[in-house]
Structure formats: C-alpha cells, structure tokens
Short mmCIF file of C-alpha atoms and ligand atoms in Angstrom, two decimals:
data_model
loop_
_atom_site.label_atom_id
_atom_site.label_comp_id
_atom_site.label_asym_id
_atom_site.label_seq_id
_atom_site.Cartn_x
_atom_site.Cartn_y
_atom_site.Cartn_z
CA UNK A 1 -3.54 3.69 -18.96
CA UNK A 2 -1.19 3.29 -16.07
CA UNK A 3 -2.73 0.27 -14.48
CA UNK A 4 -0.02 -1.81 -12.96
CA UNK A 5 1.23 -1.68 -9.42
CA UNK A 6 4.95 -1.37 -8.71
CA UNK A 7 6.36 -4.89 -8.19
CA UNK A 8 6.04 -6.16 -4.64
CA UNK A 9 3.23 -3.81 -3.63
CA UNK A 10 -0.44 -4.63 -3.07
CA UNK A 11 -3.77 -2.90 -3.08
CA UNK A 12 -5.74 -3.90 -0.03
CA UNK A 13 -9.29 -3.96 -1.27
CA UNK A 14 -12.71 -3.63 0.34
CA UNK A 15 -13.50 -7.11 1.66
CA UNK A 16 -9.82 -7.43 2.65
CA UNK A 17 -9.58 -4.19 4.60
CA UNK A 18 -12.17 -5.48 7.08
CA UNK A 19 -9.90 -8.44 7.86
CA UNK A 20 -6.91 -6.13 8.22
CA UNK A 21 -8.83 -3.91 10.60
CA UNK A 22 -9.90 -6.93 12.62
CA UNK A 23 -6.34 -8.28 12.96
CA UNK A 24 -5.01 -4.79 13.78
CA UNK A 25 -7.71 -4.39 16.42
CA UNK A 26 -6.79 -7.74 18.03
CA UNK A 27 -3.20 -6.53 18.18
CA UNK A 28 -4.21 -3.18 19.69
CA UNK A 29 -6.31 -4.94 22.32
CA UNK A 30 -3.48 -7.34 23.23
CA UNK A 31 -1.03 -4.42 23.50
CA UNK A 32 -3.42 -2.45 25.68
CA UNK A 33 -3.85 -5.43 27.99
CA UNK A 34 -0.08 -5.48 28.51
CA UNK A 35 0.21 -1.73 29.04
CA UNK A 36 1.76 -0.80 25.66
CA UNK A 37 0.91 2.51 23.99
CA UNK A 38 0.86 3.25 20.28
CA UNK A 39 3.55 5.30 18.57
CA UNK A 40 3.44 6.48 14.95
CA UNK A 41 6.76 7.51 13.46
CA UNK A 42 7.38 8.84 9.91
CA UNK A 43 7.68 6.38 7.03
CA UNK A 44 10.99 7.98 6.09
CA UNK A 45 13.96 8.84 8.25
CA UNK A 46 17.54 10.01 7.71
CA UNK A 47 19.41 7.23 5.91
CA UNK A 48 22.11 7.33 8.54
CA UNK A 49 19.67 6.19 11.22
CA UNK A 50 19.30 2.80 9.57
CA UNK A 51 22.97 2.56 8.61
CA UNK A 52 23.97 3.08 12.23
CA UNK A 53 21.37 0.80 13.85
CA UNK A 54 20.30 -1.96 11.46
CA UNK A 55 23.97 -2.03 10.48
CA UNK A 56 26.20 -1.46 7.43
CA UNK A 57 26.92 -5.16 7.06
CA UNK A 58 23.30 -6.30 6.85
CA UNK A 59 21.39 -7.30 3.73
CA UNK A 60 18.85 -4.60 4.55
CA UNK A 61 21.38 -1.75 4.42
CA UNK A 62 23.55 -3.29 1.70
CA UNK A 63 20.85 -4.00 -0.85
CA UNK A 64 17.28 -3.56 0.32
CA UNK A 65 16.74 0.07 1.30
CA UNK A 66 14.69 2.55 -0.69
CA UNK A 67 17.06 5.49 -0.38
CA UNK A 68 16.64 8.79 -2.17
CA UNK A 69 17.97 12.32 -2.08
CA UNK A 70 15.24 14.86 -1.44
CA UNK A 71 15.03 18.26 -3.13
CA UNK A 72 17.02 19.76 -0.27
CA UNK A 73 19.91 17.37 -0.95
CA UNK A 74 19.31 15.17 2.14
CA UNK A 75 19.61 11.40 1.97
CA UNK A 76 16.40 9.84 3.24
CA UNK A 77 15.26 6.23 3.41
CA UNK A 78 11.81 4.67 3.50
CA UNK A 79 11.83 2.80 6.79
CA UNK A 80 12.71 -0.89 6.33
CA UNK A 81 11.69 -1.64 9.93
CA UNK A 82 10.28 0.11 13.00
CA UNK A 83 12.81 -0.32 15.82
CA UNK A 84 15.25 2.37 14.70
CA UNK A 85 12.50 5.00 14.40
CA UNK A 86 11.10 4.08 17.82
CA UNK A 87 14.56 4.40 19.41
CA UNK A 88 15.09 7.76 17.70
CA UNK A 89 11.70 8.96 19.00
CA UNK A 90 12.56 7.71 22.51
CA UNK A 91 15.57 10.03 22.50
CA UNK A 92 14.01 12.87 20.57
CA UNK A 93 11.09 13.19 23.01
CA UNK A 94 13.14 12.51 26.17
CA UNK A 95 11.18 9.37 27.04
CA UNK A 96 14.19 8.45 29.17
CA UNK A 97 13.12 11.17 31.64
CA UNK A 98 9.79 9.40 32.23
CA UNK A 99 9.25 6.40 34.49
CA UNK A 100 10.81 3.33 32.85
CA UNK A 101 10.19 1.08 31.08
CA UNK A 102 8.56 2.84 28.17
CA UNK A 103 6.37 0.30 26.36
CA UNK A 104 5.39 1.11 22.79
CA UNK A 105 3.60 -0.59 19.92
CA UNK A 106 3.15 0.27 16.26
CA UNK A 107 1.43 -0.81 13.08
CA UNK A 108 2.39 0.42 9.66
CA UNK A 109 4.02 0.03 6.26
CA UNK A 110 7.71 -0.85 5.86
CA UNK A 111 9.76 -0.98 2.66
CA UNK A 112 12.46 -3.36 1.48
CA UNK A 113 13.75 -3.99 -2.02
CA UNK A 114 13.44 -7.78 -1.86
CA UNK A 115 12.54 -10.38 -4.44
CA UNK A 116 8.75 -10.57 -4.06
CA UNK A 117 7.04 -13.91 -3.42
CA UNK A 118 4.07 -15.10 -1.40
CA UNK A 119 4.44 -13.53 2.06
CA UNK A 120 7.35 -11.30 1.00
CA UNK A 121 6.78 -7.89 -0.52
CA UNK A 122 8.52 -4.57 -1.13
CA UNK A 123 5.88 -2.64 0.75
CA UNK A 124 4.66 -4.75 3.65
CA UNK A 125 3.10 -4.02 7.00
CA UNK A 126 4.46 -4.75 10.42
CA UNK A 127 2.86 -4.96 13.84
CA UNK A 128 5.46 -4.61 16.55
CA UNK A 129 6.36 -3.64 20.10
CA UNK A 130 9.44 -2.02 21.65
CA UNK A 131 10.27 -1.73 25.34
CA UNK A 132 12.95 0.71 26.47
CA UNK A 133 14.58 0.97 29.88
CA UNK A 134 14.30 -2.54 31.36
CA UNK A 135 17.07 -5.13 31.27
CA UNK A 136 15.30 -7.83 33.29
CA UNK A 137 14.64 -11.11 31.45
CA UNK A 138 11.06 -10.86 32.79
CA UNK A 139 10.50 -8.25 30.06
CA UNK A 140 11.83 -10.67 27.44
CA UNK A 141 9.27 -13.18 28.75
CA UNK A 142 6.54 -10.54 28.68
CA UNK A 143 7.00 -9.60 25.01
CA UNK A 144 6.96 -13.27 24.02
CA UNK A 145 3.83 -13.76 26.14
CA UNK A 146 2.21 -10.75 24.45
CA UNK A 147 2.90 -12.26 21.02
CA UNK A 148 1.43 -15.58 22.14
CA UNK A 149 -1.62 -13.82 23.59
CA UNK A 150 -2.18 -12.01 20.29
CA UNK A 151 -1.97 -15.25 18.29
CA UNK A 152 -4.35 -16.91 20.75
CA UNK A 153 -6.87 -14.13 20.16
CA UNK A 154 -6.65 -14.91 16.45
CA UNK A 155 -7.20 -18.61 17.12
CA UNK A 156 -3.79 -19.65 15.81
CA UNK A 157 -2.23 -22.83 17.11
CA UNK A 158 0.81 -24.94 16.40
CA UNK A 159 3.25 -22.02 16.34
CA UNK A 160 6.79 -22.55 17.61
CA UNK A 161 8.96 -20.17 19.61
CA UNK A 162 12.64 -20.38 18.63
CA UNK A 163 14.99 -18.83 21.12
CA UNK A 164 18.69 -18.09 21.26
CA UNK A 165 21.18 -15.74 22.86
CA UNK A 166 23.75 -13.96 20.72
CA UNK A 167 25.57 -12.69 23.79
CA UNK A 168 26.93 -9.25 24.55
CA UNK A 169 29.65 -7.42 22.55
CA UNK A 170 32.33 -8.98 24.81
CA UNK A 171 31.47 -12.66 24.63
CA UNK A 172 30.31 -12.34 21.05
CA UNK A 173 33.67 -10.89 19.94
CA UNK A 174 35.48 -13.93 21.32
CA UNK A 175 32.98 -16.30 19.75
CA UNK A 176 33.23 -14.48 16.41
CA UNK A 177 36.93 -15.29 16.28
CA UNK A 178 36.27 -18.90 17.11
CA UNK A 179 33.63 -19.10 14.39
CA UNK A 180 35.87 -17.42 11.83
CA UNK A 181 38.53 -20.02 12.67
CA UNK A 182 35.99 -22.78 12.05
CA UNK A 183 34.76 -21.41 8.72
CA UNK A 184 38.11 -20.18 7.31
CA UNK A 185 39.28 -23.56 5.96
CA UNK A 186 35.78 -24.28 4.64
CA UNK A 187 35.57 -21.06 2.55
CA UNK A 188 36.18 -22.68 -0.87
CA UNK A 189 33.27 -25.08 -0.27
CA UNK A 190 30.82 -22.41 0.93
CA UNK A 191 28.08 -20.80 -1.12
CA UNK A 192 28.62 -17.36 -2.64
CA UNK A 193 26.44 -15.62 -0.02
CA UNK A 194 28.42 -17.16 2.82
CA UNK A 195 31.75 -16.19 1.26
CA UNK A 196 30.48 -12.62 0.96
CA UNK A 197 29.24 -12.56 4.54
CA UNK A 198 32.37 -14.13 6.03
CA UNK A 199 34.15 -10.78 6.32
CA UNK A 200 31.07 -8.66 6.91
CA UNK A 201 29.43 -10.71 9.67
CA UNK A 202 30.54 -14.28 10.16
CA UNK A 203 27.59 -14.96 12.51
CA UNK A 204 25.18 -14.78 9.57
CA UNK A 205 26.76 -17.94 8.13
CA UNK A 206 24.93 -19.82 10.84
CA UNK A 207 21.50 -19.15 9.36
CA UNK A 208 22.48 -19.87 5.74
CA UNK A 209 19.80 -21.96 4.04
CA UNK A 210 22.39 -23.63 1.75
CA UNK A 211 25.34 -24.53 3.94
CA UNK A 212 23.11 -26.00 6.62
CA UNK A 213 25.41 -28.90 7.51
CA UNK A 214 28.43 -26.70 8.21
CA UNK A 215 26.27 -24.49 10.42
CA UNK A 216 24.96 -27.50 12.33
CA UNK A 217 28.44 -28.64 13.34
CA UNK A 218 29.81 -25.13 14.01
CA UNK A 219 30.72 -24.11 17.58
CA UNK A 220 27.63 -22.79 19.36
CA UNK A 221 27.55 -19.33 20.88
CA UNK A 222 25.42 -20.63 23.74
CA UNK A 223 28.45 -22.74 24.79
CA UNK A 224 30.59 -19.59 24.90
CA UNK A 225 28.36 -17.00 26.61
CA UNK A 226 29.79 -14.98 29.48
CA UNK A 227 28.32 -15.67 32.92
CA UNK A 228 25.87 -12.73 32.80
CA UNK A 229 24.54 -13.58 29.35
CA UNK A 230 24.25 -17.24 30.35
CA UNK A 231 22.28 -16.30 33.43
CA UNK A 232 19.98 -14.01 31.42
CA UNK A 233 19.14 -16.85 29.03
CA UNK A 234 18.58 -19.36 31.83
CA UNK A 235 16.35 -16.99 33.78
CA UNK A 236 14.30 -16.24 30.68
CA UNK A 237 13.93 -19.97 30.01
CA UNK A 238 12.66 -20.40 33.58
CA UNK A 239 10.09 -17.61 33.17
CA UNK A 240 8.83 -19.05 29.90
CA UNK A 241 8.40 -22.47 31.49
CA UNK A 242 6.57 -20.77 34.35
CA UNK A 243 4.19 -19.19 31.81
CA UNK A 244 3.69 -22.52 30.03
CA UNK A 245 5.29 -21.19 26.83
CA UNK A 246 7.05 -24.01 25.03
CA UNK A 247 10.21 -22.94 23.22
CA UNK A 248 13.03 -24.49 21.30
CA UNK A 249 16.61 -23.38 21.85
CA UNK A 250 17.97 -22.81 18.38
CA UNK A 251 21.71 -21.99 18.43
CA UNK A 252 21.62 -21.17 14.70
CA UNK A 253 19.15 -18.33 15.16
CA UNK A 254 21.16 -15.12 14.68
CA UNK A 255 18.72 -12.67 12.98
CA UNK A 256 19.61 -10.29 10.17
CA UNK A 257 19.98 -6.99 12.02
CA UNK A 258 23.09 -5.77 13.80
CA UNK A 259 21.56 -4.16 16.86
CA UNK A 260 20.72 -7.35 18.73
CA UNK A 261 22.31 -8.37 22.03
CA UNK A 262 21.51 -11.42 24.16
CA UNK A 263 17.96 -12.65 23.55
CA UNK A 264 16.84 -13.25 19.97
CA UNK A 265 13.68 -15.12 19.07
CA UNK A 266 11.33 -15.96 16.24
CA UNK A 267 7.81 -17.32 16.21
CA UNK A 268 7.36 -19.72 13.36
CA UNK A 269 4.57 -21.52 11.58
CA UNK A 270 6.38 -24.77 10.73
CA UNK A 271 3.95 -25.58 7.89
CA UNK A 272 4.96 -22.50 5.91
CA UNK A 273 8.61 -23.11 4.97
CA UNK A 274 10.90 -20.15 4.41
CA UNK A 275 8.11 -17.55 4.73
CA UNK A 276 6.94 -19.14 7.98
CA UNK A 277 8.59 -16.61 10.29
CA UNK A 278 5.62 -14.75 11.69
CA UNK A 279 7.57 -12.70 14.18
CA UNK A 280 11.22 -11.82 14.71
CA UNK A 281 12.59 -9.99 17.68
CA UNK A 282 15.19 -9.61 20.33
CA UNK A 283 17.02 -7.48 22.82
CA UNK A 284 19.04 -4.42 21.72
CA UNK A 285 20.79 -3.13 24.81
CA UNK A 286 23.28 -0.99 22.84
CA UNK A 287 20.89 0.66 20.40
CA UNK A 288 19.95 3.85 22.27
CA UNK A 289 23.59 4.46 23.15
CA UNK A 290 24.53 3.99 19.49
CA UNK A 291 22.20 6.90 18.72
CA UNK A 292 23.88 9.12 21.29
CA UNK A 293 21.74 8.38 24.37
CA UNK A 294 22.72 6.97 27.75
CA UNK A 295 23.08 3.18 27.95
CA UNK A 296 19.46 2.00 27.82
CA UNK A 297 18.38 -1.61 27.49
CA UNK A 298 15.60 -2.50 25.07
CA UNK A 299 13.71 -5.37 23.54
CA UNK A 300 10.95 -5.85 20.99
CA UNK A 301 9.57 -7.81 18.10
CA UNK A 302 7.81 -7.25 14.80
CA UNK A 303 5.78 -9.45 12.50
CA UNK A 304 4.44 -9.17 8.96
CA UNK A 305 0.70 -8.61 8.70
CA UNK A 306 0.48 -10.02 5.17
CA UNK A 307 1.96 -13.33 6.29
CA UNK A 308 -0.35 -13.52 9.21
CA UNK A 309 -3.38 -12.93 7.01
CA UNK A 310 -2.20 -15.59 4.56
CA UNK A 311 -2.34 -18.10 7.40
CA UNK A 312 -5.65 -16.86 8.77
CA UNK A 313 -7.25 -16.96 5.32
CA UNK A 314 -6.51 -20.68 5.05
CA UNK A 315 -9.30 -21.17 7.56
CA UNK A 316 -11.95 -18.51 6.85
CA UNK A 317 -13.95 -19.58 9.90
CA UNK A 318 -11.29 -17.94 12.02
CA UNK A 319 -11.97 -14.62 10.35
CA UNK A 320 -14.84 -12.33 11.32
CA UNK A 321 -17.91 -12.48 9.05
CA UNK A 322 -17.93 -9.91 6.22
CA UNK A 323 -19.50 -6.61 7.20
CA UNK A 324 -22.99 -6.17 5.82
CA UNK A 325 -25.49 -3.39 5.38
CA UNK A 326 -28.24 -3.22 8.03
CA UNK A 327 -30.82 -1.80 5.69
CA UNK A 328 -31.24 -0.82 2.06
CA UNK A 329 -33.93 1.69 1.23
CA UNK A 330 -35.66 0.85 -2.06
CA UNK A 331 -37.51 3.82 -3.52
CA UNK A 332 -40.41 3.29 -5.92
CA UNK A 333 -39.74 6.43 -7.94
CA UNK A 334 -37.34 9.38 -7.98
CA UNK A 335 -39.83 11.72 -6.30
CA UNK A 336 -39.21 9.87 -3.04
CA UNK A 337 -35.51 10.79 -3.03
CA UNK A 338 -35.88 13.73 -0.57
CA UNK A 339 -37.83 11.54 1.86
CA UNK A 340 -35.30 8.74 1.27
CA UNK A 341 -32.33 10.98 2.10
CA UNK A 342 -34.04 12.21 5.26
CA UNK A 343 -34.84 8.68 6.38
CA UNK A 344 -31.29 7.46 5.61
CA UNK A 345 -29.96 10.28 7.79
CA UNK A 346 -32.16 9.18 10.68
CA UNK A 347 -31.18 5.52 10.36
CA UNK A 348 -27.49 6.38 10.26
CA UNK A 349 -27.81 8.68 13.26
CA UNK A 350 -29.31 5.71 15.10
CA UNK A 351 -26.16 3.70 14.33
CA UNK A 352 -27.58 1.57 11.53
CA UNK A 353 -25.64 1.16 8.31
CA UNK A 354 -28.03 2.23 5.60
CA UNK A 355 -27.90 2.90 1.88
CA UNK A 356 -30.14 3.51 -1.12
CA UNK A 357 -30.04 3.55 -4.89
CA UNK A 358 -28.50 6.53 -6.67
CA UNK A 359 -28.86 5.34 -10.26
CA UNK A 360 -32.64 5.31 -10.72
CA UNK A 361 -32.76 1.49 -10.90
CA UNK A 362 -35.99 -0.48 -11.23
CA UNK A 363 -37.27 -2.17 -8.08
CA UNK A 364 -35.83 -5.48 -9.33
CA UNK A 365 -32.48 -3.78 -9.93
CA UNK A 366 -32.54 -2.23 -6.46
CA UNK A 367 -33.27 -5.60 -4.83
CA UNK A 368 -30.42 -7.19 -6.75
CA UNK A 369 -28.09 -4.40 -5.67
CA UNK A 370 -29.25 -4.76 -2.04
CA UNK A 371 -28.61 -8.45 -2.02
CA UNK A 372 -25.17 -8.00 -3.64
CA UNK A 373 -24.36 -5.65 -0.76
CA UNK A 374 -25.62 -8.25 1.69
CA UNK A 375 -28.30 -6.00 3.11
CA UNK A 376 -29.99 -7.62 6.08
CA UNK A 377 -33.28 -5.76 5.43
CA UNK A 378 -34.81 -3.86 2.53
CA UNK A 379 -37.30 -1.08 3.32
CA UNK A 380 -39.62 -0.27 0.40
CA UNK A 381 -40.99 3.23 0.14
CA UNK A 382 -43.59 4.27 -2.43
CA UNK A 383 -46.67 6.47 -2.84
CA UNK A 384 -48.96 4.15 -0.97
CA UNK A 385 -46.55 3.57 1.93
CA UNK A 386 -45.73 7.24 2.31
CA UNK A 387 -49.38 8.25 2.45
CA UNK A 388 -49.88 5.85 5.36
CA UNK A 389 -46.54 6.67 7.05
CA UNK A 390 -45.11 3.15 6.70
CA UNK A 391 -42.47 1.18 4.82
CA UNK A 392 -42.66 -2.44 3.69
CA UNK A 393 -39.80 -4.17 5.47
CA UNK A 394 -38.36 -7.23 3.73
CA UNK A 395 -36.21 -9.61 5.75
CA UNK A 396 -33.48 -10.68 3.30
CA UNK A 397 -32.16 -13.40 5.60
CA UNK A 398 -35.24 -15.12 6.92
CA UNK A 399 -37.74 -14.11 4.21
CA UNK A 400 -41.12 -12.48 4.83
CA UNK A 401 -42.32 -8.90 4.69
CA UNK A 402 -44.07 -6.73 7.28
CA UNK A 403 -45.29 -3.17 7.43
CA UNK A 404 -43.52 -0.93 9.87
CA UNK A 405 -44.32 2.67 10.73
CA UNK A 406 -41.66 5.09 9.49
CA UNK A 407 -41.64 6.66 12.93
CA UNK A 408 -40.60 3.37 14.52
CA UNK A 409 -38.27 2.13 11.78
CA UNK A 410 -34.98 2.59 13.66
CA UNK A 411 -36.37 0.93 16.77
CA UNK A 412 -37.77 -2.03 14.84
CA UNK A 413 -34.56 -2.54 12.92
CA UNK A 414 -32.40 -2.30 16.02
CA UNK A 415 -34.59 -4.88 17.78
CA UNK A 416 -34.83 -7.24 14.84
CA UNK A 417 -31.15 -7.22 13.95
CA UNK A 418 -30.05 -7.54 17.60
CA UNK A 419 -27.95 -4.50 17.04
CA UNK A 420 -25.63 -3.59 19.87
P1 HAM B 1 12.71 -8.65 10.75
O1 HAM B 1 13.01 -10.07 11.09
O2 HAM B 1 13.53 -8.02 9.70
O3 HAM B 1 12.84 -7.84 12.12
O4 HAM B 1 11.21 -8.50 10.36
C1 HAM B 1 10.18 -8.93 11.24
C2 HAM B 1 9.06 -9.62 10.48
O5 HAM B 1 8.57 -8.77 9.45
C3 HAM B 1 9.45 -10.89 9.74
O6 HAM B 1 9.47 -11.99 10.61
C4 HAM B 1 8.33 -11.00 8.73
O7 HAM B 1 7.16 -11.55 9.33
C5 HAM B 1 8.07 -9.55 8.39
N1 HAM B 1 8.77 -9.17 7.14
C6 HAM B 1 10.07 -8.81 7.01
N2 HAM B 1 10.36 -8.51 5.72
C7 HAM B 1 9.21 -8.71 5.04
C8 HAM B 1 8.83 -8.58 3.65
N3 HAM B 1 9.70 -8.16 2.73
N4 HAM B 1 7.56 -8.87 3.30
C9 HAM B 1 6.66 -9.28 4.23
N5 HAM B 1 6.95 -9.42 5.54
C10 HAM B 1 8.20 -9.14 5.94
C11 HAM B 1 12.61 -6.50 12.24
O8 HAM B 1 12.10 -5.82 11.39
C12 HAM B 1 12.91 -5.98 13.62
N6 HAM B 1 12.70 -4.53 13.62
C13 HAM B 1 12.05 -6.66 14.65
C14 HAM B 1 12.30 -6.16 16.03
C15 HAM B 1 11.57 -5.26 16.71
N7 HAM B 1 13.30 -6.53 16.80
C16 HAM B 1 13.24 -5.87 17.94
N8 HAM B 1 12.18 -5.10 17.88
#
C-alpha cells in the first residue's frame, strides 16, 4: 500500500478542518472590514515570474522552488508565495485602469522545498493581502493594522511588530557598498551561508542566525536612508503610534525576497523561536514595473496558517467548539428506513444537521454511534411511535426523554437547541 505522505506535507483531517475554516473566516471578515477583496490565482505560474520578482539571488529561487517542465515543454513552478501571482494578475486584468488602490486578499497553498520541522512545511498555506497603486505610508499602517485586527479576533496577545526600512534602489545601492566594505575583511570568519550570500546579496548577512554579533555592529541602513525614504519611515512610525500599535525598529530585518523597497515588517510570537514569524511583509514599489507595467507602488504581507494554528491550539479555549450533530435518528428496525430518510430530509431542509444509521446497528450500537458523533439529541422511531405519529426525543446533553410529534419535530428541535 502507498500510505505515506510526501515529506513536508500534511493531511488536514476532520476535526482540524473546522479550525482551519474558522481561522480563514476570521481572516475573510477582517479583510472585508478593511475593504479588501479576495483573489484566487493558479497554484502554478511560469517559472520566470518568480525568478524575476522573488529574485535570482534568493534562497527561494536558488534552492526551494518546485519547478517542472510540462508536457508542452514549458517551465512551470508551484507558487512559493502569493505576491508575484497577484502582481501578474493586476497587470493581466488591467486593474491599473480601475480606481486605485486595488486591495486584494488571498488564502491558499504555497510550496517550498525546505527542511520540514514544526511550523515549516513543503506544502503550507498562506493568508495574505496585497495593495497596489498607493505609495502613502498610511497604507503601510493600514495593512499592519489589518494584521493586528485579525490577530485580535483570534484572541492572540503578546505579538511583536518588527519594522525596518530597506530604502529605495538608490540609497540601498550606496549602503550595499558600505556593507560590503564592512564584511569584506570579516569573510574568513563568517559562516558558509554568509560567504555564499556575500556576492549574491550582502544585505542578507544582516539576518544570519549564526553571525549575529557581526550583524549587530554592522552599519545600519536606517542611518543611510535618502531623505524620502527617511520621511516615509518616520511618517509610518507616527501613524502606528497614532493607532496605538507598538513596534520595534529592527535594523537587521531585511527579509528574504528581492522585491522589497522601503517598509519591511514582521509580526512575531517571541515565545516561538525561529518559527515564531507569524507574518512577513513589506512594500514593493518596483514589482509591477519589473513585470512590464507602469511604475506602481505596492505593499502587502503573508502569514503561515499552520504556524498560526499551532499557537492557537496551545490554548484550545480560544478555538471554537467542535461542530456537533443536532440530531441522530435511531431506527428500531430496517423497515423504518424509508420514513427515516424522509424525516432526515425534512430536518436538513429546516437547517438542522441530522444523520442516521446505515449499518443496521442495534439500538445500543446506534446510541453509541450518536454519542461518538456528539449528537445533541437522539430521536427514536419504532413501530409504536410511528403508529402514534411521534418520536421519543432523548436529550444527550441534559438527560431525559420526551415524546414529540413528528409533525413538530423540526420546530421543537430548533427551539430546544437555540438554533439560529
Ligand atoms: P515570506 O516571509 O517568505 O513572505 O512568508 C510569509 C510567511 O509565510 C512566513 O512568515 C511564515 O509564517 C509563512 N511561511 C513561509 N514559508 C513557510 C513554510 N515553509 N512552512 C510554513 N509556513 C511558511 C512572503 O511569502 C511574501 N510573499 C509576503 C508578502 C506579501 N510580502 C508582501 N506581500
């Protein structure tokens, strides 16, 4: 039998899917409140899209993409993230011709060939937003506020916002030279990853988890921003203070994707160590142009749903109660099946979740099955009941049994279970 999952993938099972749906719904509601609309892009795109946007020098493009040649000879890649696809769709569907900004959100699977561990998988799911067509730092503040609002809806506290600016291509180019000058003499002492990244993207040395000390004493980009980038960061800081959003300026925060300009941020659960980054995001004012569009500013974020659920599951009280069956119909003999099916249909039409036995179980077996499925009520139907037009209704939560007319069963159940 072929019974093992590919490494780094997960089945999301009944019992878990309800929690996923709940978290996704909280995200949808938060996005709606902020005027964001859902977009669904394909799970694979032309490989070149990610090479051009995420960037040739990044770990994602260098070693993490699931790239394959299709039967038509085209190189395609399972999307490692959602921003590139959203930007492509923005151009493809001429969103630039509509009133700006265009505010989008998405939920869906992403794929990266990473070493799996708790909170890091090869197929994982992101929730994210992207805003195109607004350069004002008020939008940067809004996306951070949206993320905070979402986490508040989930009852999460103690999260930290880390903020930085990585400047624009002009001030960053100057800083890059300065940084290369700082690291050059240190090269022999640096870890292998840093030596590899030195030529590809020296900025990434700043977020190395090994050479932390060298990064701490390195020149800071925030001390070398041009006047416009400096002003953008200061204005954003002012807006966040205005909104009561505490943040930490973290000059080592550079992010692992090439498209960022100016604002970058992460929202972190400090108790979770290296997998504690719930959300990563930032501004990408050059991305649409890189894909052949007119210069169009943009900003967004994305977070991993698996990580979020890991945190939420630490305190099950935060999660919604498991879904349960409103009523289980226990039949005292197979000849009642036609009546049972008819009654089930009526209950379901009335909006009640209802089920019955399909295996010819004994009454005891049916009751056991009902209680395993957390049925709130069991309705017993046999010869005697049918002749009098009633069912015996057993309250599985509070105990007790009453007779209820079959005619009024939906009404009684809706009243007694406070169904909305
Ligand atoms: P990212 O930092 O690569 O950014 O990923 C964002 C989030 O996705 C991470 O903070 C983490 O929660 C989750 N994540 C990433 N890789 C994995 C994995 N292998 N397993 C589980 N979770 C993972 C981006 O993807 C950007 N597109 C974010 C963005 C949107 N920036 C602007 N707009």
